[in-house]
Coordinates of N, CA and C in Angstrom, one line a residue:
X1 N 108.0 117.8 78.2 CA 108.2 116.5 77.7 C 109.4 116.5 76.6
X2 N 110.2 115.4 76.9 CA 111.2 115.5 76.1 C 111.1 114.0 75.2
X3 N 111.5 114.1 73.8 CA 111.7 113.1 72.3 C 113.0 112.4 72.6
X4 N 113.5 111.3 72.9 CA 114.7 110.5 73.1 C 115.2 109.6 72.6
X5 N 115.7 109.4 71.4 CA 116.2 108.9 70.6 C 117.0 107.5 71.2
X6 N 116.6 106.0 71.4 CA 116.9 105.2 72.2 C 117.6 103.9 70.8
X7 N 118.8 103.9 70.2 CA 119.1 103.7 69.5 C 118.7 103.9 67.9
X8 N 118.5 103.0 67.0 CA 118.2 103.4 65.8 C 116.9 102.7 65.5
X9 N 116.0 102.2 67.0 CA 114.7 101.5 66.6 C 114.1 101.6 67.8
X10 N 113.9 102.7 68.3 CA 113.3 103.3 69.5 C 113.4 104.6 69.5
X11 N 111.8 105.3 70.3 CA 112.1 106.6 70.8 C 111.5 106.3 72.6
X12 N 112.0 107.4 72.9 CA 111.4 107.5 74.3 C 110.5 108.6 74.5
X13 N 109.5 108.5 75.3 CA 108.9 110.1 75.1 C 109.1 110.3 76.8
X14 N 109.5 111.5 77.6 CA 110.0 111.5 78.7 C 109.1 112.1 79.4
X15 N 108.4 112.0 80.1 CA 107.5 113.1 80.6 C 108.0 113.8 81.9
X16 N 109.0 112.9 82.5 CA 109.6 114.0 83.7 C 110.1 112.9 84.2
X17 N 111.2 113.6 85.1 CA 112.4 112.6 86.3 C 112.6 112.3 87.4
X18 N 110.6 112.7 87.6 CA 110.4 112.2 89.3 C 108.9 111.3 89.5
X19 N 108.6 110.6 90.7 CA 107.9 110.3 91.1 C 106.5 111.1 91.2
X20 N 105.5 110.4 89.8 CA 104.5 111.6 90.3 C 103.4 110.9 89.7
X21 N 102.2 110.6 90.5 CA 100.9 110.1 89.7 C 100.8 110.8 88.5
X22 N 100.3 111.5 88.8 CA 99.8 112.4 87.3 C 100.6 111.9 86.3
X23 N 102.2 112.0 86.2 CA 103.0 111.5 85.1 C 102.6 110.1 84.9
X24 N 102.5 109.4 85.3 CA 102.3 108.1 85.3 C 100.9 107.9 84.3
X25 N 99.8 108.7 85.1 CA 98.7 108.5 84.0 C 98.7 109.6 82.8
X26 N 99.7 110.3 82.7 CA 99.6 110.9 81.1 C 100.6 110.0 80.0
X27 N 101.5 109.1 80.8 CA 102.0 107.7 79.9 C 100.7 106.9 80.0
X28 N 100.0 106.8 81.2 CA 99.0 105.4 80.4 C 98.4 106.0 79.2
X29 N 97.7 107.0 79.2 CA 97.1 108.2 78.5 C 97.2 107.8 77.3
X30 N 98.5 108.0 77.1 CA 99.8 108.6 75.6 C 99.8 107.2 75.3
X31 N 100.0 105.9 75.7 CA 100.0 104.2 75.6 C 98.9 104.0 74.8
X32 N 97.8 104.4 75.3 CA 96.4 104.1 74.7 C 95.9 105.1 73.3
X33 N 96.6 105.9 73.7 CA 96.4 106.9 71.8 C 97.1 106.3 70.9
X34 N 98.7 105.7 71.4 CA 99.5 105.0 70.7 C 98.9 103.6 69.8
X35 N 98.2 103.2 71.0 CA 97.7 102.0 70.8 C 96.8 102.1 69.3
X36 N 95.3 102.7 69.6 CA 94.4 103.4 69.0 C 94.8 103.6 67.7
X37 N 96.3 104.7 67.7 CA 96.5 105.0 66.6 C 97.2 103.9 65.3
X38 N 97.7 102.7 65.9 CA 97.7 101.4 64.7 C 99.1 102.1 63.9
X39 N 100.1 102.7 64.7 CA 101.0 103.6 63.8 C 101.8 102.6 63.0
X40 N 102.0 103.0 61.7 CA 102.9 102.3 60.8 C 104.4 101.6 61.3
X41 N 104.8 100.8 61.6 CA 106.0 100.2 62.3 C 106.7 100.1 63.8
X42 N 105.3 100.0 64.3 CA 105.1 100.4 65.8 C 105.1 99.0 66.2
X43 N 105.8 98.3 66.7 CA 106.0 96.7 67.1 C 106.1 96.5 68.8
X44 N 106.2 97.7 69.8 CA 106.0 97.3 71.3 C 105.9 98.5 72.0
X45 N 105.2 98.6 73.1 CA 105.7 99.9 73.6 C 105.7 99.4 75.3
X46 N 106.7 100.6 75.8 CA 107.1 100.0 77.3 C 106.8 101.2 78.1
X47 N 105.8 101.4 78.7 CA 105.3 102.0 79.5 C 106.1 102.3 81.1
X48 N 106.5 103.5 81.6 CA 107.5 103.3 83.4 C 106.8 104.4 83.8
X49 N 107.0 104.6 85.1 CA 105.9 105.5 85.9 C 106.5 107.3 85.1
X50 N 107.4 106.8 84.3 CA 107.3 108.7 83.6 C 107.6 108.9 82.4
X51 N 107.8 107.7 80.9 CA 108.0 107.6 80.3 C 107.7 106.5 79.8
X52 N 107.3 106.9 78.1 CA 106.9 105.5 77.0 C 108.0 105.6 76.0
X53 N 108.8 104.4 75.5 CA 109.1 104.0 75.2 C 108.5 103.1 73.9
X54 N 108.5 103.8 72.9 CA 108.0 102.9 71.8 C 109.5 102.8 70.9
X55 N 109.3 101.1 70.5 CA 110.1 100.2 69.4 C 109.0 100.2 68.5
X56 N 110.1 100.1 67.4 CA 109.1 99.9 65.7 C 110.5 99.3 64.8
X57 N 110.4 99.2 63.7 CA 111.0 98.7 62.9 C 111.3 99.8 61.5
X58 N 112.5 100.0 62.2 CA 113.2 101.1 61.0 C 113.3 100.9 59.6
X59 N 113.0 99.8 59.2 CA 113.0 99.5 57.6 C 111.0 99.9 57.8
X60 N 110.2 100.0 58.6 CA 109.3 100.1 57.9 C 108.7 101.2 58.4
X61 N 109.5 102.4 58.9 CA 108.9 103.0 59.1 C 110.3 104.8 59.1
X62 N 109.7 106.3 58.8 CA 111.0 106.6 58.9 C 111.1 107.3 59.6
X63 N 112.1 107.5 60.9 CA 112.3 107.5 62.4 C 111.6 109.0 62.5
X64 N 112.1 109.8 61.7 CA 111.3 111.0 62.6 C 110.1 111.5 61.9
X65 N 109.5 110.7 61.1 CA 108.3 111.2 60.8 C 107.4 110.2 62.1
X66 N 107.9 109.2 62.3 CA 107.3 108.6 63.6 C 107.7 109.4 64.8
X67 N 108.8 109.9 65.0 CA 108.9 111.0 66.1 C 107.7 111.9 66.3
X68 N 107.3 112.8 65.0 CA 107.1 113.9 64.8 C 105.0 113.0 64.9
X69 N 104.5 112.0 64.6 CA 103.4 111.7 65.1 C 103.7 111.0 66.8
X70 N 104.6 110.8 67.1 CA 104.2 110.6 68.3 C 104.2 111.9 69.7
X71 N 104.8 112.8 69.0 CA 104.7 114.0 69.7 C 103.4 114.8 69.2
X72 N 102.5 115.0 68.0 CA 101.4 115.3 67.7 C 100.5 114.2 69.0
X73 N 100.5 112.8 68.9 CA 99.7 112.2 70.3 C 99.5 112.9 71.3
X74 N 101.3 113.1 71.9 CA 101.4 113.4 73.0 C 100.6 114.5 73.8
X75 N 100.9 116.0 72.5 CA 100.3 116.9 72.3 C 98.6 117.0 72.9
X76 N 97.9 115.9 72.2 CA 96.4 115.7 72.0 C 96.1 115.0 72.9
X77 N 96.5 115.6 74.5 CA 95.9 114.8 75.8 C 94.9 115.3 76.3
X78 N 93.9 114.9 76.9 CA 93.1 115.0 77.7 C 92.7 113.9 79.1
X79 N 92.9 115.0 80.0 CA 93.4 114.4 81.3 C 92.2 113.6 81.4
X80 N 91.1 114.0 80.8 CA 89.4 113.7 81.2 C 89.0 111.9 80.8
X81 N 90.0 111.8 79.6 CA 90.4 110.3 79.2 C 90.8 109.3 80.3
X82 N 89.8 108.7 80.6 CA 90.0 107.5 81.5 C 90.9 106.1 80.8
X83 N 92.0 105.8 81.8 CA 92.3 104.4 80.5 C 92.6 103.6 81.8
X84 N 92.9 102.3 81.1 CA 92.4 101.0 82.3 C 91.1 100.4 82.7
X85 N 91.2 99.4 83.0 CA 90.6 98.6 84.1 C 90.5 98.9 85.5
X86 N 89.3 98.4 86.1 CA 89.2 99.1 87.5 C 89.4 97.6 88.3
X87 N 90.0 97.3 89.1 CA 89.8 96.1 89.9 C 89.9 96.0 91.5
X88 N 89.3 94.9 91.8 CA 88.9 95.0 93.2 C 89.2 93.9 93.9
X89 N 90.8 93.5 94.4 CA 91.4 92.3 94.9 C 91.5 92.3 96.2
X90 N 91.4 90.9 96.7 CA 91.4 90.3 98.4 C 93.2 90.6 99.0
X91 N 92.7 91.3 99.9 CA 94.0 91.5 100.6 C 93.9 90.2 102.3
X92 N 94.5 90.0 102.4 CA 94.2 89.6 104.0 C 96.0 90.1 105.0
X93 N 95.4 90.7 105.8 CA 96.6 91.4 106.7 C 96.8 90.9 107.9
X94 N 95.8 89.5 108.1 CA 96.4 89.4 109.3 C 97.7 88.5 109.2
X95 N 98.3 88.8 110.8 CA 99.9 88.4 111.2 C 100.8 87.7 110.3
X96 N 100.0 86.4 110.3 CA 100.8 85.4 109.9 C 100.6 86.0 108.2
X97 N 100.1 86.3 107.6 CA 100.4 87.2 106.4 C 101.0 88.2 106.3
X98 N 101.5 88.9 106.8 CA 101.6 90.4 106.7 C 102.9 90.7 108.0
X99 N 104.2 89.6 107.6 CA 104.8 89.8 108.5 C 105.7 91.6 109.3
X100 N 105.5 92.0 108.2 CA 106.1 93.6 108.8 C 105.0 94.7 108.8
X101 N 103.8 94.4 109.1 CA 102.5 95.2 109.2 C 102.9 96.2 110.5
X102 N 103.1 95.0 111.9 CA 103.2 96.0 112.9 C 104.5 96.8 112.8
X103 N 105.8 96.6 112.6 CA 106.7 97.1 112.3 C 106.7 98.3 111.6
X104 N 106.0 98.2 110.5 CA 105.7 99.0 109.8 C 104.7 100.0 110.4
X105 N 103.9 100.0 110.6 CA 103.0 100.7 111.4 C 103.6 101.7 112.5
X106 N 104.5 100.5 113.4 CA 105.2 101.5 114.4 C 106.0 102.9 113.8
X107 N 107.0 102.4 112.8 CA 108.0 103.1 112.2 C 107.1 104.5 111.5
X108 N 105.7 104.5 111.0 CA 105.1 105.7 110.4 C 104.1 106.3 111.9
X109 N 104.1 105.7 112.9 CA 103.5 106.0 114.0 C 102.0 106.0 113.8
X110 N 101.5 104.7 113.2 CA 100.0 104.7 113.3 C 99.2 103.4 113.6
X111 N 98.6 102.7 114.4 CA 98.1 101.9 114.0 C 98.3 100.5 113.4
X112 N 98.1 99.3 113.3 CA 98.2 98.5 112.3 C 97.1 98.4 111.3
X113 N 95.7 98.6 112.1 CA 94.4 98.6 111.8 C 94.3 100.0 111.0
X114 N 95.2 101.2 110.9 CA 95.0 102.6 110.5 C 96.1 102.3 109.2
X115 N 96.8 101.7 109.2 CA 97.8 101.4 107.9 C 96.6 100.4 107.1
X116 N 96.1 99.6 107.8 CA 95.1 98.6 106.5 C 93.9 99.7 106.4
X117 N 93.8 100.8 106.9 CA 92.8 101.6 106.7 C 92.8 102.1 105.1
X118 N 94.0 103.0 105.3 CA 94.9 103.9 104.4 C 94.7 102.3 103.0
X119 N 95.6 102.1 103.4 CA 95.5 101.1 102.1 C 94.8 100.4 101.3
X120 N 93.8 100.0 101.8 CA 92.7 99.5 101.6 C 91.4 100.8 101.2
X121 N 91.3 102.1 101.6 CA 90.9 103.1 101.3 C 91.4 104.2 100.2
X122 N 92.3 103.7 99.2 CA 92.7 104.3 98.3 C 92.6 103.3 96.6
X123 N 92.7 104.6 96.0 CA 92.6 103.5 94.9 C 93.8 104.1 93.9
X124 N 94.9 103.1 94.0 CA 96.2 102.9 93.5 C 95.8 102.7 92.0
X125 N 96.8 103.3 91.3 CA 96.9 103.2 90.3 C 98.3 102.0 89.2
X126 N 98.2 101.3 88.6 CA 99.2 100.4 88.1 C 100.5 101.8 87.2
X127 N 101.7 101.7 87.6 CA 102.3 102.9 87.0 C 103.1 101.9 85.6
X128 N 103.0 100.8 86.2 CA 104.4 99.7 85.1 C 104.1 98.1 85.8
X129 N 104.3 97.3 84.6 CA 104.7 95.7 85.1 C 106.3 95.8 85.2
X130 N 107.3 95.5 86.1 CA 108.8 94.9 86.1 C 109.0 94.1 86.8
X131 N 110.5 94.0 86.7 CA 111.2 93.3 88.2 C 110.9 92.0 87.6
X132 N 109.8 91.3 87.6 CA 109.3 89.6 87.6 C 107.9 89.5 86.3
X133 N 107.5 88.2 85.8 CA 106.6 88.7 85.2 C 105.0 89.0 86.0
X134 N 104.5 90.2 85.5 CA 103.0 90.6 86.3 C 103.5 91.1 87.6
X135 N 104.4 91.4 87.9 CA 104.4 92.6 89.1 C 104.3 93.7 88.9
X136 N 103.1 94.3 89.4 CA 102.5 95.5 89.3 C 103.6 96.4 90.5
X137 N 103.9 97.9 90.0 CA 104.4 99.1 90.4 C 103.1 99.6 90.8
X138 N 102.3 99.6 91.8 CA 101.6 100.6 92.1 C 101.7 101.9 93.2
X139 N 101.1 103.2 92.6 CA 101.3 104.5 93.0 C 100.0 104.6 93.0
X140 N 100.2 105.8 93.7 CA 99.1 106.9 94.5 C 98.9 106.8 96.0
X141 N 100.1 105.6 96.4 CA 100.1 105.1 98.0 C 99.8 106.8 98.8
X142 N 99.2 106.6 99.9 CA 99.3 108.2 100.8 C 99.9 108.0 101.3
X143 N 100.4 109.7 101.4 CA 102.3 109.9 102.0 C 102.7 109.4 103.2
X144 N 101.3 109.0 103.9 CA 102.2 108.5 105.7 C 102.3 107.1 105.3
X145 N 102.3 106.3 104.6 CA 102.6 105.1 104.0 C 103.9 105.0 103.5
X146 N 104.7 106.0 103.4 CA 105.9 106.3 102.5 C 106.8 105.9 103.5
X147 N 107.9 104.8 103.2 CA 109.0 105.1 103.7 C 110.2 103.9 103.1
X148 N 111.6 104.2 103.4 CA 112.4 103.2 102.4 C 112.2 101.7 102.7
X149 N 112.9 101.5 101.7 CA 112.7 99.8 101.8 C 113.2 99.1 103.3
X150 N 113.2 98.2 103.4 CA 114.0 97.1 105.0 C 115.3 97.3 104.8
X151 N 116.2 97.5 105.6 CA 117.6 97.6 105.5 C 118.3 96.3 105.4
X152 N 117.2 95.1 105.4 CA 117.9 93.8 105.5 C 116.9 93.4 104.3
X153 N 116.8 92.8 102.8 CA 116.0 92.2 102.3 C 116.1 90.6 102.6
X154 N 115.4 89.8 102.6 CA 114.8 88.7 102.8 C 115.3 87.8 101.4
X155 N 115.4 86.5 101.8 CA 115.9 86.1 100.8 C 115.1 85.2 100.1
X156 N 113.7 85.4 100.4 CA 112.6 84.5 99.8 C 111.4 85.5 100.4
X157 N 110.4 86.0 99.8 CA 109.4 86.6 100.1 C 108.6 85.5 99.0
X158 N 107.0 85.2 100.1 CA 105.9 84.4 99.3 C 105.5 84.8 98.0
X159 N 105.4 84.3 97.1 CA 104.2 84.6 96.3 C 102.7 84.9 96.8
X160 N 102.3 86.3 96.0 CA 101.2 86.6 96.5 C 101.1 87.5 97.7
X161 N 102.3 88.1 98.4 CA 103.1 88.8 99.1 C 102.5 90.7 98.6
X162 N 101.7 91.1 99.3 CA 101.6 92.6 98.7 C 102.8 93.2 99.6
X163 N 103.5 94.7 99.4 CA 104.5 94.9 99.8 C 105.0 96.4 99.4
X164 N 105.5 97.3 100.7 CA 105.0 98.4 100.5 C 106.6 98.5 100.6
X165 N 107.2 100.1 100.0 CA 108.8 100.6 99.7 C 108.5 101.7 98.8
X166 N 109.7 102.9 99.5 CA 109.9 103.8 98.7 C 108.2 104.8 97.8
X167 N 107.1 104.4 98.8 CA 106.2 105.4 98.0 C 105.2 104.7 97.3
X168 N 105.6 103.0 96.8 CA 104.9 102.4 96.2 C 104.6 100.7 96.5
X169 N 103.3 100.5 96.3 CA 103.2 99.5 96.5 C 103.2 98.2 95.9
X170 N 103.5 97.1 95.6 CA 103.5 95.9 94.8 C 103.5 94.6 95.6
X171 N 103.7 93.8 94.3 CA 102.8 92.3 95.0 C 103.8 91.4 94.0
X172 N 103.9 90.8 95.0 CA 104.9 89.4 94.6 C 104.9 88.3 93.9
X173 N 104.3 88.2 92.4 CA 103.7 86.6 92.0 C 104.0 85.7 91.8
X174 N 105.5 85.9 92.1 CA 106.6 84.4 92.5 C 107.0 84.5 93.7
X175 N 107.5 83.1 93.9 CA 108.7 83.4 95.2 C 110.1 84.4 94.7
X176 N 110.7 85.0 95.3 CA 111.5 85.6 95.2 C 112.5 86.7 96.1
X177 N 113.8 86.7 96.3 CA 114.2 87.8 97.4 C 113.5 89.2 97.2
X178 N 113.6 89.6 98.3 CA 112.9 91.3 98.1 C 113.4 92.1 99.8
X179 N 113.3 93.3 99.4 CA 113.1 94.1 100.6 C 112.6 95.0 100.8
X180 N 111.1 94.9 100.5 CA 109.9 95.6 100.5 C 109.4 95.0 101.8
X181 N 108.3 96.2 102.5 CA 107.7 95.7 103.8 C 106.2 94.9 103.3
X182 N 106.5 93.5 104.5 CA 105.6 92.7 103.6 C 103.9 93.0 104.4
X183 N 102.7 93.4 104.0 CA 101.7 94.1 105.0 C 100.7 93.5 104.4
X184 N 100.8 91.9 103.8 CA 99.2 91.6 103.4 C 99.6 90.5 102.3
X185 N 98.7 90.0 102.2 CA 98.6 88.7 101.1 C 97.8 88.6 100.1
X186 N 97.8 88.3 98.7 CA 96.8 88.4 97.6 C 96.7 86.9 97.9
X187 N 95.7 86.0 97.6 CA 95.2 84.5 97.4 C 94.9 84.3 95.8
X188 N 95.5 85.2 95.0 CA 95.5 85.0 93.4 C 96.3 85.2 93.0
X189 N 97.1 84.6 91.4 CA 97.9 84.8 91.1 C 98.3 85.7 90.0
X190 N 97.5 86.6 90.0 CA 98.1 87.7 89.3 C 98.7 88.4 87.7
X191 N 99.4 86.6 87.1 CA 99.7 85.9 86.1 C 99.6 84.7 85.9
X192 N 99.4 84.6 84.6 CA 99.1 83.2 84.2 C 99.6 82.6 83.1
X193 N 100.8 81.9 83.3 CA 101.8 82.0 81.8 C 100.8 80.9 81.2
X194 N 100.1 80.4 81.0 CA 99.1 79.5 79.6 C 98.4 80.6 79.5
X195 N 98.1 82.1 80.2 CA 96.4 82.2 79.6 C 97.1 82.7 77.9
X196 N 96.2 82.5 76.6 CA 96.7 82.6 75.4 C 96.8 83.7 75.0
X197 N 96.3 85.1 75.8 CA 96.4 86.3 75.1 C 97.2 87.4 76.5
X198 N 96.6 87.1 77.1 CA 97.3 88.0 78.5 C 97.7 87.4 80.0
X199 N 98.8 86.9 79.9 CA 99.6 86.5 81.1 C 99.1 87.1 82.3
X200 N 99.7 88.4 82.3 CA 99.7 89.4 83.3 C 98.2 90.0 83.7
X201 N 97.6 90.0 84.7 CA 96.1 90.1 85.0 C 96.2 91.8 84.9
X202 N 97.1 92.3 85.4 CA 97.2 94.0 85.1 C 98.0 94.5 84.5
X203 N 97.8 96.0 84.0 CA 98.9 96.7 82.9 C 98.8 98.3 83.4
X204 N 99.9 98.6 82.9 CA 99.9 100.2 82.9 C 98.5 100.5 82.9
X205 N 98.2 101.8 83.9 CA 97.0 102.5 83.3 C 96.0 102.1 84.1
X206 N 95.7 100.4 84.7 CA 94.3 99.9 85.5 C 94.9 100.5 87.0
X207 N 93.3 100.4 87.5 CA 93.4 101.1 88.7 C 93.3 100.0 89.9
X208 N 93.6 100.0 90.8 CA 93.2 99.0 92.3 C 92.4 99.4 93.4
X209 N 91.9 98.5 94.1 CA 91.4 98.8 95.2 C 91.5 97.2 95.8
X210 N 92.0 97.4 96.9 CA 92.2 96.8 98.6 C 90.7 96.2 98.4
X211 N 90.7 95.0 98.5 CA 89.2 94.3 99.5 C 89.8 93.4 101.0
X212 N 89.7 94.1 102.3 CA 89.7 93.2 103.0 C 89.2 91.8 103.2
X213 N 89.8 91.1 103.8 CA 89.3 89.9 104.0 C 89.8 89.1 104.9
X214 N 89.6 88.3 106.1 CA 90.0 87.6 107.1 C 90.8 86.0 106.1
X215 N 91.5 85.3 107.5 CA 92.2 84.3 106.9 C 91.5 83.1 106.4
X216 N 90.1 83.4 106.9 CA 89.1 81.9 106.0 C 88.8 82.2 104.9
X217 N 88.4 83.7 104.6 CA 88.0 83.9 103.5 C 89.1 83.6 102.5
X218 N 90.2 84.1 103.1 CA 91.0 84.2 101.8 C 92.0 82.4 101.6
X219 N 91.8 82.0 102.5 CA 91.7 80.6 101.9 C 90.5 79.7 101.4
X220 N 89.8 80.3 101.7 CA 88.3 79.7 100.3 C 88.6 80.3 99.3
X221 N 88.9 81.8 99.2 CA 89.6 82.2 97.6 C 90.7 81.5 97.0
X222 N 91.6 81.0 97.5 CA 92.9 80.4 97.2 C 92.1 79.1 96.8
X223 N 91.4 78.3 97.4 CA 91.0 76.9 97.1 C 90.0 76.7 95.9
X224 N 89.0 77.9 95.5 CA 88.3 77.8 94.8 C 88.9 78.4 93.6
X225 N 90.5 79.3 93.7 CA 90.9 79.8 92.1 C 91.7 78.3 91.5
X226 N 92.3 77.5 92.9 CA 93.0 76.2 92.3 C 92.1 75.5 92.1
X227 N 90.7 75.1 91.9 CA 89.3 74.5 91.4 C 89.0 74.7 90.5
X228 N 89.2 76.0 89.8 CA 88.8 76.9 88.5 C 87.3 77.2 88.7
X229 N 87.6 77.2 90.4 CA 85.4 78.0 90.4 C 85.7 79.5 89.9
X230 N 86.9 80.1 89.9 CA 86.9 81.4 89.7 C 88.1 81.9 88.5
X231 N 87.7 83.3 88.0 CA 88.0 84.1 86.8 C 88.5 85.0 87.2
X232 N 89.7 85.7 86.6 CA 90.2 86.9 86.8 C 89.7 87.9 86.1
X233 N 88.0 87.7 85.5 CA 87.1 88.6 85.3 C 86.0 88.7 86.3
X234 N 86.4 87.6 87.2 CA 84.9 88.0 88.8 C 86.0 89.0 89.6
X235 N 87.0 89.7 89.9 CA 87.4 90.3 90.2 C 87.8 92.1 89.8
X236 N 86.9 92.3 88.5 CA 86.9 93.2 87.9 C 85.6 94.2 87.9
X237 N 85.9 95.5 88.4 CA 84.7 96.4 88.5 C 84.0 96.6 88.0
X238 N 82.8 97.2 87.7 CA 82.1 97.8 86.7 C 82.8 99.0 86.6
X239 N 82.6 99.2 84.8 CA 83.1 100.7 84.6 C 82.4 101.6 84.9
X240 N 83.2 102.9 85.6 CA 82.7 103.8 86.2 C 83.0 103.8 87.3
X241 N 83.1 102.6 88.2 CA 83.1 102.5 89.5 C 84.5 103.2 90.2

């Protein structure tokens, strides 16, 4: 792990230069000790699938004695530390959702029914929010799921668009161009710019799981989250689970 000096009101803490779950959850890890620890002039921290990134405020604080506790954190990991939220969101894959499912499927040579297997059978982990606000980076996809982005991106992908590229998977919560393969639909939105404390329904660190669902279902979810019969806390596991 490397200490990175990111102008004169930032460090970076680096944990490596590749693609790798484990790195990902020793930043959520390291996020949540940071957090915990309430450090003296600690004002944001930016979590990426291999590095944290903490800002603070250099008149209140002095740079490498904050260096030198945030590598004591780093130090004081234990992998056994669970961090996050566990959640459990409606996918729906069929056609008219999920327009590069069979494409996609062809190109890894499995199934369309054996790709919503896989997907729907794993439990991804949130690596970073970017790109838009509340678009989740999720990793831990399995490797026959892996492959590059579309050679043509699209110049409008739906909101609510789940969408697989390069290893990882994410979800769309605006309209927006993309050229990720599109293999399924969320019927929630993921963000909420009024809610008063947390916009974004996920963060570094929470975990996912795939719930199938057909296309009636998941338009009775859509109809009853624009009703307010539903909470972005009826979609959340029990801990442990």
């Amino acid at each position: 792990m490397k200490l990175l000096p990111l102008g004169d009101a930032a460090w970076t803490l680096e944990f490596g230069r590749h693609l790798d779950p484990a790195l990902a959850e020793r930043v959520a890890r390291l996020a949540a000790r940071v957090r915990a620890a309430r450090l003296s002039g600690v004002v944001d921290l930016v979590p990426t699938l291999r590095s944290l990134t903490v800002h603070f405020e250099p008149e209140a604080v002095e740079a490498e004695a904050l260096g030198a506790q945030l590598l004591a954190l780093a130090a004081d990991d234990d992998a056994a530390d669970a961090t996050g939220r566990c959640w459990r969101l409606p996918i729906c894959t069929e056609p008219a959702l999920a327009p590069d499912l069979a494409e996609l499927a062809a190109r890894v040579g499995l199934a369309p029914q054996a790709v919503r297997a896989l997907l729907c059978g794993t439990t991804l982990r949130v690596g970073l929010i970017g790109f838009m606000p509340g678009f989740p980076y999720l990793i831990g996809l399995p490797q026959a799921l892996h492959l590059p982005r579309r050679a043509t991106p699209r110049t409008r992908v739906p909101a609510g668009s789940v969408a697989l590229a390069a290893g990882l998977c994410g979800v769309y919560p605006w309209d927006s161009p993309g050229g990720w393969w599109l293999v399924g639909h969320l019927p929630l939105p993921l963000f909420e710019a009024d809610h008063p404390q947390a916009p974004a329904w996920l963060a570094a660190g929470d975990r996912l799981r795939w719930q199938p669902v057909d296309a009636a279902t998941h338009a009775a979810l859509a109809a009853d989250w624009a009703a307010g019969r539903l909470r972005r806390e009826d979609f959340l596991m029990p801990e442990g689970a």
